[in-house]
PDB file of C-alpha atoms in Angstrom:
ATOM      1  CA  UNK A   8       0.043  -0.131   0.035  1.00  0.00           C
ATOM      2  CA  UNK A   9       1.299   3.524  -1.119  1.00  0.00           C
ATOM      3  CA  UNK A  10       2.341   5.989   1.717  1.00  0.00           C
ATOM      4  CA  UNK A  11       0.821   9.311   1.754  1.00  0.00           C
ATOM      5  CA  UNK A  12       3.385  12.337   2.646  1.00  0.00           C
ATOM      6  CA  UNK A  13       1.714  15.229   4.400  1.00  0.00           C
ATOM      7  CA  UNK A  14       3.752  18.465   4.265  1.00  0.00           C
ATOM      8  CA  UNK A  15       2.781  21.332   6.119  1.00  0.00           C
ATOM      9  CA  UNK A  16       4.520  23.585   8.954  1.00  0.00           C
ATOM     10  CA  UNK A  17       1.178  23.697  11.023  1.00  0.00           C
ATOM     11  CA  UNK A  18       1.122  20.425  13.075  1.00  0.00           C
ATOM     12  CA  UNK A  19      -2.640  20.989  13.474  1.00  0.00           C
ATOM     13  CA  UNK A  20      -3.309  21.314   9.817  1.00  0.00           C
ATOM     14  CA  UNK A  21      -1.273  18.036   9.307  1.00  0.00           C
ATOM     15  CA  UNK A  22      -3.479  16.405  11.959  1.00  0.00           C
ATOM     16  CA  UNK A  23      -6.710  17.773  10.367  1.00  0.00           C
ATOM     17  CA  UNK A  24      -5.751  16.370   7.025  1.00  0.00           C
ATOM     18  CA  UNK A  25      -4.590  13.208   8.517  1.00  0.00           C
ATOM     19  CA  UNK A  26      -7.984  12.834  10.162  1.00  0.00           C
ATOM     20  CA  UNK A  27      -9.879  13.416   6.950  1.00  0.00           C
ATOM     21  CA  UNK A  28      -7.831  10.935   4.986  1.00  0.00           C
ATOM     22  CA  UNK A  29      -8.329   8.179   7.830  1.00  0.00           C
ATOM     23  CA  UNK A  30     -12.153   9.227   8.190  1.00  0.00           C
ATOM     24  CA  UNK A  31     -12.417   8.725   4.438  1.00  0.00           C
ATOM     25  CA  UNK A  32     -11.215   5.037   4.886  1.00  0.00           C
ATOM     26  CA  UNK A  33      -7.921   5.232   3.614  1.00  0.00           C
ATOM     27  CA  UNK A  34      -5.550   2.964   5.456  1.00  0.00           C
ATOM     28  CA  UNK A  35      -2.412   4.069   3.783  1.00  0.00           C
ATOM     29  CA  UNK A  36       0.517   4.795   6.275  1.00  0.00           C
ATOM     30  CA  UNK A  37       1.069   8.487   6.386  1.00  0.00           C
ATOM     31  CA  UNK A  38       4.485  10.231   6.561  1.00  0.00           C
ATOM     32  CA  UNK A  39       4.610  13.886   7.764  1.00  0.00           C
ATOM     33  CA  UNK A  40       7.194  16.795   6.992  1.00  0.00           C
ATOM     34  CA  UNK A  41       7.110  20.214   8.665  1.00  0.00           C
ATOM     35  CA  UNK A  42       8.773  21.951   5.341  1.00  0.00           C
ATOM     36  CA  UNK A  43      10.078  21.178   1.969  1.00  0.00           C
ATOM     37  CA  UNK A  44      13.409  20.173   3.125  1.00  0.00           C
ATOM     38  CA  UNK A  45      12.131  17.546   5.651  1.00  0.00           C
ATOM     39  CA  UNK A  46      10.131  16.338   2.678  1.00  0.00           C
ATOM     40  CA  UNK A  47      12.848  15.968   0.640  1.00  0.00           C
ATOM     41  CA  UNK A  48      14.813  13.791   3.386  1.00  0.00           C
ATOM     42  CA  UNK A  49      11.607  11.791   3.855  1.00  0.00           C
ATOM     43  CA  UNK A  50      11.225  11.149   0.101  1.00  0.00           C
ATOM     44  CA  UNK A  51      15.029  10.208  -0.208  1.00  0.00           C
ATOM     45  CA  UNK A  52      14.336   7.118   1.998  1.00  0.00           C
ATOM     46  CA  UNK A  53      10.762   6.526   1.117  1.00  0.00           C
ATOM     47  CA  UNK A  54      10.460   7.527  -2.657  1.00  0.00           C
ATOM     48  CA  UNK A  55       9.490   4.178  -3.779  1.00  0.00           C
ATOM     49  CA  UNK A  56       6.612   3.722  -1.346  1.00  0.00           C
ATOM     50  CA  UNK A  57       5.074   7.602  -1.736  1.00  0.00           C
ATOM     51  CA  UNK A  58       1.748   7.273  -3.758  1.00  0.00           C
ATOM     52  CA  UNK A  59       0.887  11.194  -3.206  1.00  0.00           C
ATOM     53  CA  UNK A  60       2.171  14.186  -1.704  1.00  0.00           C
ATOM     54  CA  UNK A  61       0.098  16.810  -0.143  1.00  0.00           C
ATOM     55  CA  UNK A  62       2.007  19.985   0.349  1.00  0.00           C
ATOM     56  CA  UNK A  63       1.474  23.589   1.808  1.00  0.00           C
ATOM     57  CA  UNK A  64       2.751  26.519   0.006  1.00  0.00           C
ATOM     58  CA  UNK A  65       4.118  28.823   3.066  1.00  0.00           C
ATOM     59  CA  UNK A  66       6.572  27.111   5.002  1.00  0.00           C
ATOM     60  CA  UNK A  67       9.824  27.803   6.364  1.00  0.00           C
ATOM     61  CA  UNK A  68      13.440  26.714   5.201  1.00  0.00           C
ATOM     62  CA  UNK A  69      11.826  25.301   1.826  1.00  0.00           C
ATOM     63  CA  UNK A  70       8.528  26.469   0.796  1.00  0.00           C
ATOM     64  CA  UNK A  71       6.030  24.388  -1.403  1.00  0.00           C
ATOM     65  CA  UNK A  72       6.857  25.866  -4.398  1.00  0.00           C
ATOM     66  CA  UNK A  73      10.704  25.379  -3.944  1.00  0.00           C
ATOM     67  CA  UNK A  74       9.818  21.708  -3.038  1.00  0.00           C
ATOM     68  CA  UNK A  75       7.618  20.814  -5.918  1.00  0.00           C
ATOM     69  CA  UNK A  76       9.863  22.603  -8.190  1.00  0.00           C
ATOM     70  CA  UNK A  77      12.992  20.611  -6.859  1.00  0.00           C
ATOM     71  CA  UNK A  78      11.257  17.263  -7.129  1.00  0.00           C
ATOM     72  CA  UNK A  79      10.143  17.953 -10.689  1.00  0.00           C
ATOM     73  CA  UNK A  80      13.813  17.838 -11.511  1.00  0.00           C
ATOM     74  CA  UNK A  81      14.653  14.252 -10.015  1.00  0.00           C
ATOM     75  CA  UNK A  82      13.106  11.540 -12.403  1.00  0.00           C
ATOM     76  CA  UNK A  83      13.075   9.065  -9.411  1.00  0.00           C
ATOM     77  CA  UNK A  84      10.346  11.473  -7.752  1.00  0.00           C
ATOM     78  CA  UNK A  85       9.187  13.645 -10.678  1.00  0.00           C
ATOM     79  CA  UNK A  86       6.361  11.227 -11.190  1.00  0.00           C
ATOM     80  CA  UNK A  87       4.918  11.154  -7.579  1.00  0.00           C
ATOM     81  CA  UNK A  88       1.518  13.100  -7.896  1.00  0.00           C
ATOM     82  CA  UNK A  89       1.485  16.141  -5.800  1.00  0.00           C
ATOM     83  CA  UNK A  90      -1.325  18.044  -4.401  1.00  0.00           C
ATOM     84  CA  UNK A  91      -0.900  21.542  -3.041  1.00  0.00           C
ATOM     85  CA  UNK A  92      -3.081  22.426  -0.072  1.00  0.00           C
ATOM     86  CA  UNK A  93      -2.700  25.968   0.592  1.00  0.00           C
ATOM     87  CA  UNK A  94      -4.032  29.607   1.302  1.00  0.00           C
ATOM     88  CA  UNK A  95      -2.371  30.646  -1.983  1.00  0.00           C
ATOM     89  CA  UNK A  96      -5.718  30.111  -4.130  1.00  0.00           C
ATOM     90  CA  UNK A  97      -5.352  33.118  -6.533  1.00  0.00           C
ATOM     91  CA  UNK A  98      -5.313  31.994 -10.173  1.00  0.00           C
ATOM     92  CA  UNK A  99      -1.782  33.292 -10.648  1.00  0.00           C
ATOM     93  CA  UNK A 100      -0.366  31.112  -7.883  1.00  0.00           C
ATOM     94  CA  UNK A 101      -2.014  28.199  -9.249  1.00  0.00           C
ATOM     95  CA  UNK A 102      -0.413  28.766 -12.655  1.00  0.00           C
ATOM     96  CA  UNK A 103       2.894  29.408 -10.857  1.00  0.00           C
ATOM     97  CA  UNK A 104       2.823  26.006  -9.226  1.00  0.00           C
ATOM     98  CA  UNK A 105       1.874  24.289 -12.462  1.00  0.00           C
ATOM     99  CA  UNK A 106       4.754  25.796 -14.181  1.00  0.00           C
ATOM    100  CA  UNK A 107       6.973  24.885 -11.305  1.00  0.00           C
ATOM    101  CA  UNK A 108       5.841  21.051 -11.584  1.00  0.00           C
ATOM    102  CA  UNK A 109       3.930  19.771 -14.576  1.00  0.00           C
ATOM    103  CA  UNK A 110       2.863  16.733 -12.671  1.00  0.00           C
ATOM    104  CA  UNK A 111       0.861  18.832 -10.192  1.00  0.00           C
ATOM    105  CA  UNK A 112      -2.064  16.611  -9.620  1.00  0.00           C
ATOM    106  CA  UNK A 113      -4.367  18.885  -7.886  1.00  0.00           C
ATOM    107  CA  UNK A 114      -4.815  22.263  -6.078  1.00  0.00           C
ATOM    108  CA  UNK A 115      -6.748  22.583  -2.972  1.00  0.00           C
ATOM    109  CA  UNK A 116      -7.194  26.141  -1.347  1.00  0.00           C
ATOM    110  CA  UNK A 117      -7.688  26.526   2.235  1.00  0.00           C
ATOM    111  CA  UNK A 118     -10.250  26.354   4.008  1.00  0.00           C
ATOM    112  CA  UNK A 119     -11.406  23.282   2.273  1.00  0.00           C
ATOM    113  CA  UNK A 120     -14.079  20.675   3.197  1.00  0.00           C
ATOM    114  CA  UNK A 121     -13.191  17.130   3.932  1.00  0.00           C
ATOM    115  CA  UNK A 122     -15.366  16.026   0.769  1.00  0.00           C
ATOM    116  CA  UNK A 123     -12.894  18.409  -1.351  1.00  0.00           C
ATOM    117  CA  UNK A 124      -9.836  16.671  -0.117  1.00  0.00           C
ATOM    118  CA  UNK A 125     -11.359  13.214  -0.401  1.00  0.00           C
ATOM    119  CA  UNK A 126     -12.580  13.742  -3.872  1.00  0.00           C
ATOM    120  CA  UNK A 127      -9.093  15.074  -4.982  1.00  0.00           C
ATOM    121  CA  UNK A 128      -6.853  12.276  -3.330  1.00  0.00           C
ATOM    122  CA  UNK A 129      -9.155   9.156  -4.010  1.00  0.00           C
ATOM    123  CA  UNK A 130      -8.808   8.869  -7.893  1.00  0.00           C
ATOM    124  CA  UNK A 131      -4.947   9.642  -7.399  1.00  0.00           C
ATOM    125  CA  UNK A 132      -4.642   6.895  -4.780  1.00  0.00           C
ATOM    126  CA  UNK A 133      -6.800   4.336  -6.716  1.00  0.00           C
ATOM    127  CA  UNK A 134      -4.679   4.818  -9.748  1.00  0.00           C
ATOM    128  CA  UNK A 135      -1.634   4.572  -8.006  1.00  0.00           C
ATOM    129  CA  UNK A 136      -2.030   1.631  -5.786  1.00  0.00           C
TER     130      UNK A 136
ATOM    131  CA  UNK B  19     -11.546  56.015   3.947  1.00  0.00           C
ATOM    132  CA  UNK B  20     -10.862  54.609   0.270  1.00  0.00           C
ATOM    133  CA  UNK B  21     -12.869  52.652  -2.219  1.00  0.00           C
ATOM    134  CA  UNK B  22     -11.912  49.488  -1.286  1.00  0.00           C
ATOM    135  CA  UNK B  23     -12.633  49.677   2.429  1.00  0.00           C
ATOM    136  CA  UNK B  24     -16.185  48.546   2.125  1.00  0.00           C
ATOM    137  CA  UNK B  25     -14.978  45.629   0.021  1.00  0.00           C
ATOM    138  CA  UNK B  26     -12.522  44.551   2.512  1.00  0.00           C
ATOM    139  CA  UNK B  27     -14.963  44.763   5.353  1.00  0.00           C
ATOM    140  CA  UNK B  28     -17.153  42.346   3.395  1.00  0.00           C
ATOM    141  CA  UNK B  29     -14.296  39.977   2.315  1.00  0.00           C
ATOM    142  CA  UNK B  30     -13.249  39.765   6.044  1.00  0.00           C
ATOM    143  CA  UNK B  31     -16.377  38.935   7.238  1.00  0.00           C
ATOM    144  CA  UNK B  32     -17.228  36.343   4.461  1.00  0.00           C
ATOM    145  CA  UNK B  33     -13.601  34.794   4.999  1.00  0.00           C
ATOM    146  CA  UNK B  34     -14.073  34.440   8.594  1.00  0.00           C
ATOM    147  CA  UNK B  35     -17.671  32.948   8.056  1.00  0.00           C
ATOM    148  CA  UNK B  36     -16.312  30.552   5.405  1.00  0.00           C
ATOM    149  CA  UNK B  37     -13.280  29.470   7.405  1.00  0.00           C
ATOM    150  CA  UNK B  38     -15.630  28.703  10.461  1.00  0.00           C
ATOM    151  CA  UNK B  39     -17.994  26.779   8.217  1.00  0.00           C
ATOM    152  CA  UNK B  40     -15.300  24.765   6.260  1.00  0.00           C
ATOM    153  CA  UNK B  41     -12.954  24.146   9.357  1.00  0.00           C
ATOM    154  CA  UNK B  42     -15.505  23.698  12.082  1.00  0.00           C
ATOM    155  CA  UNK B  43     -18.308  22.690  10.136  1.00  0.00           C
ATOM    156  CA  UNK B  44     -20.349  25.729  11.724  1.00  0.00           C
ATOM    157  CA  UNK B  45     -20.853  29.346  10.420  1.00  0.00           C
ATOM    158  CA  UNK B  46     -19.664  32.106  12.335  1.00  0.00           C
ATOM    159  CA  UNK B  47     -22.242  34.658  13.390  1.00  0.00           C
ATOM    160  CA  UNK B  48     -21.541  38.545  13.169  1.00  0.00           C
ATOM    161  CA  UNK B  49     -21.867  40.255  16.686  1.00  0.00           C
ATOM    162  CA  UNK B  50     -21.678  44.072  17.513  1.00  0.00           C
ATOM    163  CA  UNK B  51     -19.198  43.364  20.147  1.00  0.00           C
ATOM    164  CA  UNK B  52     -17.370  40.649  22.102  1.00  0.00           C
ATOM    165  CA  UNK B  53     -17.095  40.640  25.607  1.00  0.00           C
ATOM    166  CA  UNK B  54     -14.040  38.749  26.824  1.00  0.00           C
ATOM    167  CA  UNK B  55     -13.812  37.357  30.062  1.00  0.00           C
ATOM    168  CA  UNK B  56     -11.119  38.360  32.419  1.00  0.00           C
ATOM    169  CA  UNK B  57      -8.940  35.552  31.713  1.00  0.00           C
ATOM    170  CA  UNK B  58      -5.382  35.306  29.512  1.00  0.00           C
ATOM    171  CA  UNK B  59      -6.038  35.480  25.866  1.00  0.00           C
ATOM    172  CA  UNK B  60      -4.288  34.477  22.675  1.00  0.00           C
ATOM    173  CA  UNK B  61      -3.596  36.952  19.760  1.00  0.00           C
ATOM    174  CA  UNK B  62      -2.280  35.389  16.407  1.00  0.00           C
ATOM    175  CA  UNK B  63      -1.077  38.006  13.809  1.00  0.00           C
ATOM    176  CA  UNK B  64      -0.225  37.377  10.184  1.00  0.00           C
ATOM    177  CA  UNK B  65       1.438  40.397   8.243  1.00  0.00           C
ATOM    178  CA  UNK B  66       1.058  40.751   4.476  1.00  0.00           C
ATOM    179  CA  UNK B  67       2.306  43.099   1.795  1.00  0.00           C
ATOM    180  CA  UNK B  68       1.644  44.207  -1.558  1.00  0.00           C
ATOM    181  CA  UNK B  69      -0.739  46.771  -3.324  1.00  0.00           C
ATOM    182  CA  UNK B  70      -1.997  46.338   0.158  1.00  0.00           C
ATOM    183  CA  UNK B  71      -0.128  46.017   3.354  1.00  0.00           C
ATOM    184  CA  UNK B  72      -0.829  45.482   6.788  1.00  0.00           C
ATOM    185  CA  UNK B  73      -1.810  42.586   9.264  1.00  0.00           C
ATOM    186  CA  UNK B  74      -4.797  40.448  10.199  1.00  0.00           C
ATOM    187  CA  UNK B  75      -4.963  39.499  13.771  1.00  0.00           C
ATOM    188  CA  UNK B  76      -7.413  36.920  15.807  1.00  0.00           C
ATOM    189  CA  UNK B  77      -8.202  37.793  19.269  1.00  0.00           C
ATOM    190  CA  UNK B  78      -9.668  34.873  21.513  1.00  0.00           C
ATOM    191  CA  UNK B  79      -9.575  33.988  25.145  1.00  0.00           C
ATOM    192  CA  UNK B  80      -7.702  30.949  26.396  1.00  0.00           C
ATOM    193  CA  UNK B  81     -10.852  28.970  26.845  1.00  0.00           C
ATOM    194  CA  UNK B  82     -12.521  29.807  23.840  1.00  0.00           C
ATOM    195  CA  UNK B  83      -9.270  29.011  22.129  1.00  0.00           C
ATOM    196  CA  UNK B  84      -9.268  25.493  23.572  1.00  0.00           C
ATOM    197  CA  UNK B  85     -13.101  24.963  22.403  1.00  0.00           C
ATOM    198  CA  UNK B  86     -12.342  26.270  19.080  1.00  0.00           C
ATOM    199  CA  UNK B  87      -9.188  23.932  18.489  1.00  0.00           C
ATOM    200  CA  UNK B  88     -11.158  21.054  19.960  1.00  0.00           C
ATOM    201  CA  UNK B  89     -13.783  21.330  17.437  1.00  0.00           C
ATOM    202  CA  UNK B  90     -10.956  21.616  14.611  1.00  0.00           C
ATOM    203  CA  UNK B  91      -9.399  18.349  15.796  1.00  0.00           C
ATOM    204  CA  UNK B  92     -12.478  16.717  16.995  1.00  0.00           C
ATOM    205  CA  UNK B  93     -10.648  16.012  20.439  1.00  0.00           C
ATOM    206  CA  UNK B  94     -11.184  17.420  23.863  1.00  0.00           C
ATOM    207  CA  UNK B  95      -8.442  20.208  24.558  1.00  0.00           C
ATOM    208  CA  UNK B  96      -8.524  21.809  28.100  1.00  0.00           C
ATOM    209  CA  UNK B  97      -5.495  23.847  28.307  1.00  0.00           C
ATOM    210  CA  UNK B  98      -3.611  25.887  25.772  1.00  0.00           C
ATOM    211  CA  UNK B  99      -1.124  23.349  24.228  1.00  0.00           C
ATOM    212  CA  UNK B 100       0.979  24.045  21.212  1.00  0.00           C
ATOM    213  CA  UNK B 101      -1.801  22.360  19.164  1.00  0.00           C
ATOM    214  CA  UNK B 102      -4.067  25.365  20.481  1.00  0.00           C
ATOM    215  CA  UNK B 103      -1.497  28.000  19.544  1.00  0.00           C
ATOM    216  CA  UNK B 104      -1.028  26.323  16.325  1.00  0.00           C
ATOM    217  CA  UNK B 105      -4.675  25.970  15.546  1.00  0.00           C
ATOM    218  CA  UNK B 106      -5.368  29.694  16.088  1.00  0.00           C
ATOM    219  CA  UNK B 107      -2.204  30.691  13.914  1.00  0.00           C
ATOM    220  CA  UNK B 108      -3.760  28.357  11.238  1.00  0.00           C
ATOM    221  CA  UNK B 109      -7.107  30.014  11.678  1.00  0.00           C
ATOM    222  CA  UNK B 110      -5.776  33.340  10.791  1.00  0.00           C
ATOM    223  CA  UNK B 111      -3.665  32.219   8.151  1.00  0.00           C
ATOM    224  CA  UNK B 112      -6.829  30.481   6.336  1.00  0.00           C
ATOM    225  CA  UNK B 113      -8.801  33.723   7.021  1.00  0.00           C
ATOM    226  CA  UNK B 114      -5.940  35.962   5.523  1.00  0.00           C
ATOM    227  CA  UNK B 115      -5.971  33.512   2.396  1.00  0.00           C
ATOM    228  CA  UNK B 116      -9.683  33.797   2.138  1.00  0.00           C
ATOM    229  CA  UNK B 117      -9.552  37.569   1.934  1.00  0.00           C
ATOM    230  CA  UNK B 118      -6.608  37.417  -0.571  1.00  0.00           C
ATOM    231  CA  UNK B 119      -8.534  35.455  -2.936  1.00  0.00           C
ATOM    232  CA  UNK B 120     -11.649  37.616  -2.695  1.00  0.00           C
ATOM    233  CA  UNK B 121      -9.711  41.003  -3.329  1.00  0.00           C
ATOM    234  CA  UNK B 122      -7.704  39.499  -6.239  1.00  0.00           C
ATOM    235  CA  UNK B 123     -11.271  40.231  -7.883  1.00  0.00           C
ATOM    236  CA  UNK B 124     -10.569  43.818  -7.226  1.00  0.00           C
ATOM    237  CA  UNK B 125      -7.174  43.392  -8.985  1.00  0.00           C
ATOM    238  CA  UNK B 126      -5.263  43.676  -5.776  1.00  0.00           C
ATOM    239  CA  UNK B 127      -2.755  41.389  -4.425  1.00  0.00           C
ATOM    240  CA  UNK B 128      -0.703  40.762  -1.310  1.00  0.00           C
ATOM    241  CA  UNK B 129       1.688  38.140  -0.015  1.00  0.00           C
ATOM    242  CA  UNK B 130       1.231  36.520   3.322  1.00  0.00           C
ATOM    243  CA  UNK B 131       3.752  36.268   5.970  1.00  0.00           C
ATOM    244  CA  UNK B 132       4.073  33.586   8.620  1.00  0.00           C
ATOM    245  CA  UNK B 133       1.804  33.744  11.892  1.00  0.00           C
ATOM    246  CA  UNK B 134       2.897  35.003  14.997  1.00  0.00           C
ATOM    247  CA  UNK B 135       1.158  34.085  18.206  1.00  0.00           C
ATOM    248  CA  UNK B 136       1.205  35.851  21.603  1.00  0.00           C
ATOM    249  CA  UNK B 137      -0.373  34.794  24.714  1.00  0.00           C
ATOM    250  CA  UNK B 138      -0.823  37.108  27.790  1.00  0.00           C
ATOM    251  CA  UNK B 139      -3.497  38.863  30.241  1.00  0.00           C
ATOM    252  CA  UNK B 140      -5.491  41.838  29.828  1.00  0.00           C
ATOM    253  CA  UNK B 141      -4.637  42.463  26.294  1.00  0.00           C
ATOM    254  CA  UNK B 142      -6.940  45.011  24.235  1.00  0.00           C
ATOM    255  CA  UNK B 143      -6.920  45.469  20.421  1.00  0.00           C
ATOM    256  CA  UNK B 144      -5.546  49.008  19.477  1.00  0.00           C
ATOM    257  CA  UNK B 145      -5.936  50.546  16.168  1.00  0.00           C
ATOM    258  CA  UNK B 146      -2.642  51.301  14.604  1.00  0.00           C
ATOM    259  CA  UNK B 147      -1.501  55.040  14.239  1.00  0.00           C
ATOM    260  CA  UNK B 148      -0.664  56.859  11.037  1.00  0.00           C
ATOM    261  CA  UNK B 149      -2.446  56.436   7.617  1.00  0.00           C
ATOM    262  CA  UNK B 150      -3.512  52.726   8.511  1.00  0.00           C
ATOM    263  CA  UNK B 151      -7.200  51.742   8.282  1.00  0.00           C
ATOM    264  CA  UNK B 152      -8.729  49.444  10.883  1.00  0.00           C
ATOM    265  CA  UNK B 153     -11.341  46.897  10.622  1.00  0.00           C
ATOM    266  CA  UNK B 154     -12.402  44.975  13.627  1.00  0.00           C
ATOM    267  CA  UNK B 155     -15.166  42.429  13.448  1.00  0.00           C
ATOM    268  CA  UNK B 156     -16.387  40.134  16.293  1.00  0.00           C
ATOM    269  CA  UNK B 157     -17.884  36.716  15.827  1.00  0.00           C
ATOM    270  CA  UNK B 158     -19.474  34.020  17.647  1.00  0.00           C
ATOM    271  CA  UNK B 159     -19.409  30.190  16.761  1.00  0.00           C
ATOM    272  CA  UNK B 160     -21.376  28.096  18.983  1.00  0.00           C
ATOM    273  CA  UNK B 161     -20.821  30.827  21.831  1.00  0.00           C
ATOM    274  CA  UNK B 162     -17.074  30.645  21.255  1.00  0.00           C
ATOM    275  CA  UNK B 163     -16.383  34.481  20.807  1.00  0.00           C
ATOM    276  CA  UNK B 164     -13.468  35.958  18.747  1.00  0.00           C
ATOM    277  CA  UNK B 165     -12.533  39.083  17.250  1.00  0.00           C
ATOM    278  CA  UNK B 166     -10.550  39.574  13.846  1.00  0.00           C
ATOM    279  CA  UNK B 167      -8.936  42.802  12.991  1.00  0.00           C
ATOM    280  CA  UNK B 168      -7.484  43.857   9.640  1.00  0.00           C
ATOM    281  CA  UNK B 169      -5.181  46.889   9.896  1.00  0.00           C
ATOM    282  CA  UNK B 170      -4.135  48.086   6.170  1.00  0.00           C
ATOM    283  CA  UNK B 171      -2.996  50.804   4.014  1.00  0.00           C
ATOM    284  CA  UNK B 172      -2.869  51.072   0.213  1.00  0.00           C
ATOM    285  CA  UNK B 173       0.084  51.642  -1.783  1.00  0.00           C
ATOM    286  CA  UNK B 174      -0.566  54.168  -4.382  1.00  0.00           C
ATOM    287  CA  UNK B 175       0.192  53.480  -7.886  1.00  0.00           C
ATOM    288  CA  UNK B 176       3.427  55.564  -8.703  1.00  0.00           C
ATOM    289  CA  UNK B 177       2.282  56.559 -12.308  1.00  0.00           C
ATOM    290  CA  UNK B 178      -1.018  57.511 -10.752  1.00  0.00           C
ATOM    291  CA  UNK B 179       0.640  59.668  -8.120  1.00  0.00           C
ATOM    292  CA  UNK B 180       2.833  61.383 -11.069  1.00  0.00           C
ATOM    293  CA  UNK B 181      -0.430  62.198 -13.116  1.00  0.00           C
ATOM    294  CA  UNK B 182      -2.326  63.585 -10.197  1.00  0.00           C
ATOM    295  CA  UNK B 183       0.780  65.779  -9.678  1.00  0.00           C
ATOM    296  CA  UNK B 184       1.051  66.832 -13.446  1.00  0.00           C
ATOM    297  CA  UNK B 185      -2.722  67.310 -13.392  1.00  0.00           C
ATOM    298  CA  UNK B 186      -2.462  69.450 -10.203  1.00  0.00           C
ATOM    299  CA  UNK B 187       0.427  71.486 -11.819  1.00  0.00           C
ATOM    300  CA  UNK B 188      -1.746  72.082 -14.909  1.00  0.00           C
ATOM    301  CA  UNK B 189      -4.645  73.315 -12.999  1.00  0.00           C
ATOM    302  CA  UNK B 190      -2.657  75.817 -10.916  1.00  0.00           C
ATOM    303  CA  UNK B 191      -1.096  77.199 -13.979  1.00  0.00           C
ATOM    304  CA  UNK B 192      -4.627  77.447 -15.555  1.00  0.00           C
ATOM    305  CA  UNK B 193      -5.709  79.261 -12.426  1.00  0.00           C
ATOM    306  CA  UNK B 194      -2.787  81.474 -12.379  1.00  0.00           C
ATOM    307  CA  UNK B 195      -3.261  82.517 -16.106  1.00  0.00           C
ATOM    308  CA  UNK B 196      -6.880  83.000 -15.719  1.00  0.00           C
ATOM    309  CA  UNK B 197      -6.162  85.454 -12.661  1.00  0.00           C
ATOM    310  CA  UNK B 198      -3.333  87.392 -14.763  1.00  0.00           C
ATOM    311  CA  UNK B 199      -5.887  87.566 -17.889  1.00  0.00           C
ATOM    312  CA  UNK B 200      -8.450  89.057 -15.715  1.00  0.00           C
ATOM    313  CA  UNK B 201      -6.089  91.599 -14.124  1.00  0.00           C
ATOM    314  CA  UNK B 202      -4.968  92.707 -17.594  1.00  0.00           C
TER     315      UNK B 202
END
């Protein structure tokens, strides 16, 4: 079963996302990272097992845009679907994220409902078992 | 008062309401004022800069913050843990993001910074001095009271400022010429 990597500097936000995933019935193991740099370290040891990355934009050290841009350049991890989960929901920011990582699989603007998160990640996880 | 002010008041109100609805599953109710109990409280503030610059703050008592984050995480929290501080910071982050999305329709934009949260006793919200505008809205979510402030100022477009100066100069010259012509 593929792992889900949740990247957000807010511990509460990570907990909320994980709760939604688990309440939706997904039993995938979940990995957590507090910023882009930690997420890269996590991917370095788990890249073959990670089926989706849910990533915030505004984070210290390495932000979400820098992170998705960095992994897009590494063939081993470039194909992992990434979903941005962020307050940066304007059209120009979405375009910026898509330009940084052509494999961007989804974009969720905060605040979001559990249904939005579920409907975004379900097809990705189902096609990426 | 500027033209964007009423729009910002509406955007802030909508953003708080929408944040409460989606994060807590309960809409926030706008109140005339909030009476805070005599107890420690939390203020979480997030700055922004762009066409408009300033900061958003959320002001909530400790007990209300615990109740609010308990609802967010669907667990019972009765003391101000790091989760509570983090949860209130996330709330203002989401509210700021909501306002940002709404004002993008008015061709205004700003970048949001990282939240700062402080905890203390007998704190009060004061309006900023200088040219900043101040919006303060009070909400209740299932008897959880909170206040949200937006303090901001507009950055004038340099081209518009130059054009206004040039027009003022032209008007002054025309007035002067008219006076000279009348005397002659």
